[in-house]
Structures are given as C-alpha cells and as structure tokens.
Amino acid sequence: MNLYGRDLITTQEWSRNELETTLDLAARMKRDRFADNFTNILQNKTFFMFFYNPSVRTRQSFECAATELGGHAQFLEPKSMRLKTATSAGETVEDAAKVMSRYAAGLGIRILEDQVSAYGEGDNLLREYAHWSDIPIVSMAHDKYHPCQGLADVMGWSEWYGRGPGKGVDPVVLQGKKLLVAWGHGALARSWCSVQEAMLIGSRLGMDVTLAYPEGYDLDPAVVEWTKQNCAENNREFGITHDPREGYHGAHVVYSRHWMSPQAYQNGEFLKKQEIEKALHYPDWICDGEKMKLSDNGIFTHPMPIDRGHEVTDEVASGSRSCIYDVAENRLHVQKAIMALTMAGR
Ligand code: CP
C-alpha cells in the first residue's frame, strides 16, 4: 500500500486497510515517540496549516507533530493572504494551490462555523485545493468532516477496550461495541464535522451506532446513509432516537457533543445567536452520571473543547471512565502517522 500524495478529507474515502495501517503506525510512534527512525521522516520539509477558524489542539498537535518528525509546520491565516473571495478580488485557489505545492510537503485546511455561509462550502473549498494542488490536502476540521479527530477517537477507544493507552492499538476490539453519539445542549453552535466523522469511522470499524438528538437536529442525510451502509456491511445495528436517555442503554462509548441545527445557515448567513438560544432550551440533553449508569460501564469521549455543564457534567468529563485526554494526545500520534505516510519522501 502506498499512501504517498493522498488527500485526507474524510476517513470514509480511505480503505479500512489504509486506516488500520495509519493507526498501527500512530501506535508505534506513540510507544517509541522519539526513536531515531521517526525523528527525521519530514527532515527539511514544511507542512502548511491554513486556519480560517481558531484552534487549540489542532494547531498545537500539528506543530508538535512536524517538529517531532524533523520538519516544520507553518501557520497561515487567510486574512494575511490576498485571496479572492465572493466579494473581493485576489488570488484564485488554482494559483494559491499551485504555488503552495512548490514550497510545502502538505497543506492542512480548517474552515467551518462562521467562516462558511452554507453547509458544504468548506468541503467544496478543500476539494478545490485538492484538485489544483500537487501535495496532499488534509482536513484540519471543516464543515463536513474531521478525519484526524476521527482517527484519534478510535485510537483512544481501541486503547481503552484493548491493552490500555500507549500499549498498542487493535481496532478489532471495537467490533460489536455500541457507540452512542448524543446531542448535548450548549452555548456554542458547533459544526457537524466531529460527530459525523466519529459515526463514519466507528461504523467502518464494526461498531453499532446510535444517534440521539431532539427533533430538528438532523445531521447530513448522506452521512447518516453512509453510516447505515457501513453498519450493514459489518452486520451491525444503526438506530436513531429522540429520547435523551434511551440510547445510553448498553452503550460502550458515549460521545456527547452539541451540534447546530440544519437551520443554522440561512440566506448565506450563519445564525449563531439564534442557534445558541434554541439549544439552551433542552437542559435534559446533558451527559451525566445518572445516564452513564444506563450504559455498559461505558467510556465518555469528546473531541474537545468541552462545554462543561451543558454537554456533560464535570463528574463525567473528569471521571475515571473519561478518555478525553488520551484522545486529545492521540491527535499528535495520528497526525504524525498521516504526515509520514502521505508526505515523506517528497
Ligand atoms: N478537537 C479539535 O479539533 O480541537 P481544536 O478546535 O482545539 O483544534
């Protein structure tokens, strides 16, 4: 298998074998973090990080990843570049992508929430960069998908249900486990990328998936359909409930996270204030100790940043069955593996 030059826009577009190879390398890089054979993989190479939106984990983990592989990650903001937009003249994606390809070994892009005016616009932009560039395009979270997060999620869950964090990854342990993706009320209007990626990769790896959300918070129907198909191909179950408790029964991995409604974008505008006001009307949609007791001794997972007190209680987020910091750490290791596999050797 050769992943050199491959884009990563969603894990759904990589084969299961490619995902498992990436997870296996990430686990080896975690176990033997500064081994000589890893520390010069990106020597003399630069990874461009193009951030339309803010970030803590993604920027930090990509910078550390590039450093640990012997390369460099350069932070770029669109406001400091003269790019063409719907309302202003400037450089086209074709020109920007072709020039960036002459400098860097890879390009990461983050664009979501208030930086798009309709769902899917961010995904279109990444695909336009992928079309014109000669280097791999990696989603660093966009309006539809968050593949680096999805890989870090399943790495963390596999560690918890396997030999433990840092002791290797065997995704087979996730087969037959139940993933609950539950909407959480919240004061942030979040994009669908993280939860959609988790549903896709969890179902690819043989998990049962239950989606739980109040009426009116449907996710992308195409992603739901893919998740159903992934479950069917693995002889696993997929279900949707609009009850805040029902989905917890028998769950092994509980993913409680707020997401915006399909009405968030209207006439080219992102209605953030309206979304937040609406979401705060569902106080029962919080992951707490009482609901976790309904699960099968489940673990709590979240991509972070967490809206504590809305999406989840402190008791659960900081409890003994929370894997949030292991998953956050795994962002570093999976991104090192992605960069090594797709960018090394250029
Ligand atoms: N999970 C995640 O992408 O975190 P940041 O928004 O802090 O990068």
Coordinates of N, CA, C and O and ligand atoms in Angstrom, one line a residue, residues 51 53-61 110 112 140-141 146 149 153 190 193-194 255 257 302-305 327-328 331 335, ligand 1:
F51 N -5.5 28.2 8.6 CA -6.6 28.2 9.6 C -7.5 29.4 9.3 O -7.2 30.6 9.6
N53 N -10.4 29.3 11.1 CA -11.0 29.4 12.4 C -10.0 29.1 13.5 O -9.0 28.5 13.2
P54 N -10.3 29.5 14.7 CA -9.3 29.2 15.8 C -9.2 27.7 16.1 O -10.0 26.9 15.8
S55 N -8.2 27.4 16.9 CA -7.9 26.0 17.3 C -6.9 26.0 18.5 O -6.1 26.9 18.6
V56 N -7.1 25.1 19.3 CA -6.1 24.8 20.4 C -5.3 23.5 19.9 O -4.1 23.5 19.6
R57 N -6.0 22.4 20.0 CA -5.4 21.1 19.8 C -4.8 20.9 18.4 O -3.7 20.4 18.2
T58 N -5.6 21.3 17.4 CA -5.2 21.0 16.0 C -3.9 21.7 15.7 O -2.9 21.1 15.1
R59 N -3.8 23.0 16.0 CA -2.6 23.8 15.7 C -1.4 23.2 16.5 O -0.4 23.0 15.9
Q60 N -1.7 23.1 17.8 CA -0.5 22.6 18.6 C -0.1 21.2 18.3 O 1.2 21.0 18.2
S61 N -1.0 20.3 18.0 CA -0.6 18.9 17.7 C 0.1 18.8 16.4 O 1.1 18.1 16.2
R110 N -8.4 24.3 7.8 CA -9.6 24.3 8.7 C -10.6 25.4 8.3 O -10.2 26.6 8.2
L112 N -14.9 26.2 8.9 CA -16.2 25.8 9.4 C -16.9 26.9 10.1 O -16.5 28.1 10.0
M140 N -8.2 19.8 8.5 CA -7.9 20.0 9.9 C -9.2 20.4 10.6 O -9.2 21.2 11.6
A141 N -10.3 19.9 10.2 CA -11.7 20.2 10.6 C -12.3 21.2 9.6 O -11.9 22.3 9.5
H146 N -13.9 15.7 10.0 CA -12.7 16.0 10.9 C -12.0 14.7 11.0 O -12.0 14.0 12.0
Q149 N -9.4 13.9 13.8 CA -10.1 13.7 15.1 C -10.7 12.3 15.1 O -10.6 11.5 16.1
D153 N -10.0 9.5 17.8 CA -11.1 8.9 18.6 C -11.0 7.4 18.7 O -10.9 6.8 19.8
R190 N -21.9 24.4 17.2 CA -20.8 23.7 16.6 C -21.1 23.0 15.3 O -22.3 22.6 15.1
C193 N -18.8 18.4 11.9 CA -17.6 17.6 11.4 C -17.2 16.5 12.4 O -17.0 15.3 11.9
S194 N -17.1 16.8 13.6 CA -16.5 15.8 14.6 C -17.5 14.6 14.7 O -17.1 13.4 14.7
Y255 N -20.5 9.5 23.3 CA -19.9 10.7 22.7 C -21.0 11.8 22.8 O -22.0 11.8 22.0
R257 N -22.1 15.7 22.5 CA -21.5 16.8 21.9 C -22.6 17.7 21.3 O -23.5 17.1 20.7
H302 N -15.0 12.8 23.9 CA -15.3 14.1 23.4 C -14.1 14.7 22.7 O -13.0 14.5 23.2
P303 N -14.3 15.3 21.5 CA -13.1 15.8 20.8 C -12.5 17.1 21.5 O -11.3 17.4 21.1
M304 N -13.2 17.7 22.3 CA -12.8 19.0 23.0 C -12.7 20.1 22.0 O -12.4 19.8 20.8
P305 N -12.9 21.4 22.3 CA -13.1 21.9 23.7 C -14.5 21.5 24.1 O -15.5 21.5 23.4
V327 N -7.5 10.7 24.0 CA -7.9 11.0 22.6 C -7.2 12.3 22.2 O -6.7 12.4 21.0
A328 N -7.2 13.3 23.0 CA -6.5 14.6 22.6 C -5.0 14.3 22.3 O -4.5 14.8 21.4
R331 N -4.3 12.9 18.9 CA -4.2 13.7 17.7 C -2.8 13.9 17.2 O -2.5 13.8 16.0
Q335 N -1.6 12.3 13.6 CA -1.2 13.2 12.6 C 0.3 13.0 12.2 O 0.7 13.2 11.0
Ligands
CP1 N1 -10.8 18.8 18.6 C1 -10.2 19.9 18.0 O1 -10.2 20.0 16.7 O2 -9.8 20.9 18.8 P1 -9.4 22.4 18.4 O3 -10.6 23.0 17.9 O4 -8.9 23.0 19.7 O5 -8.3 22.3 17.3

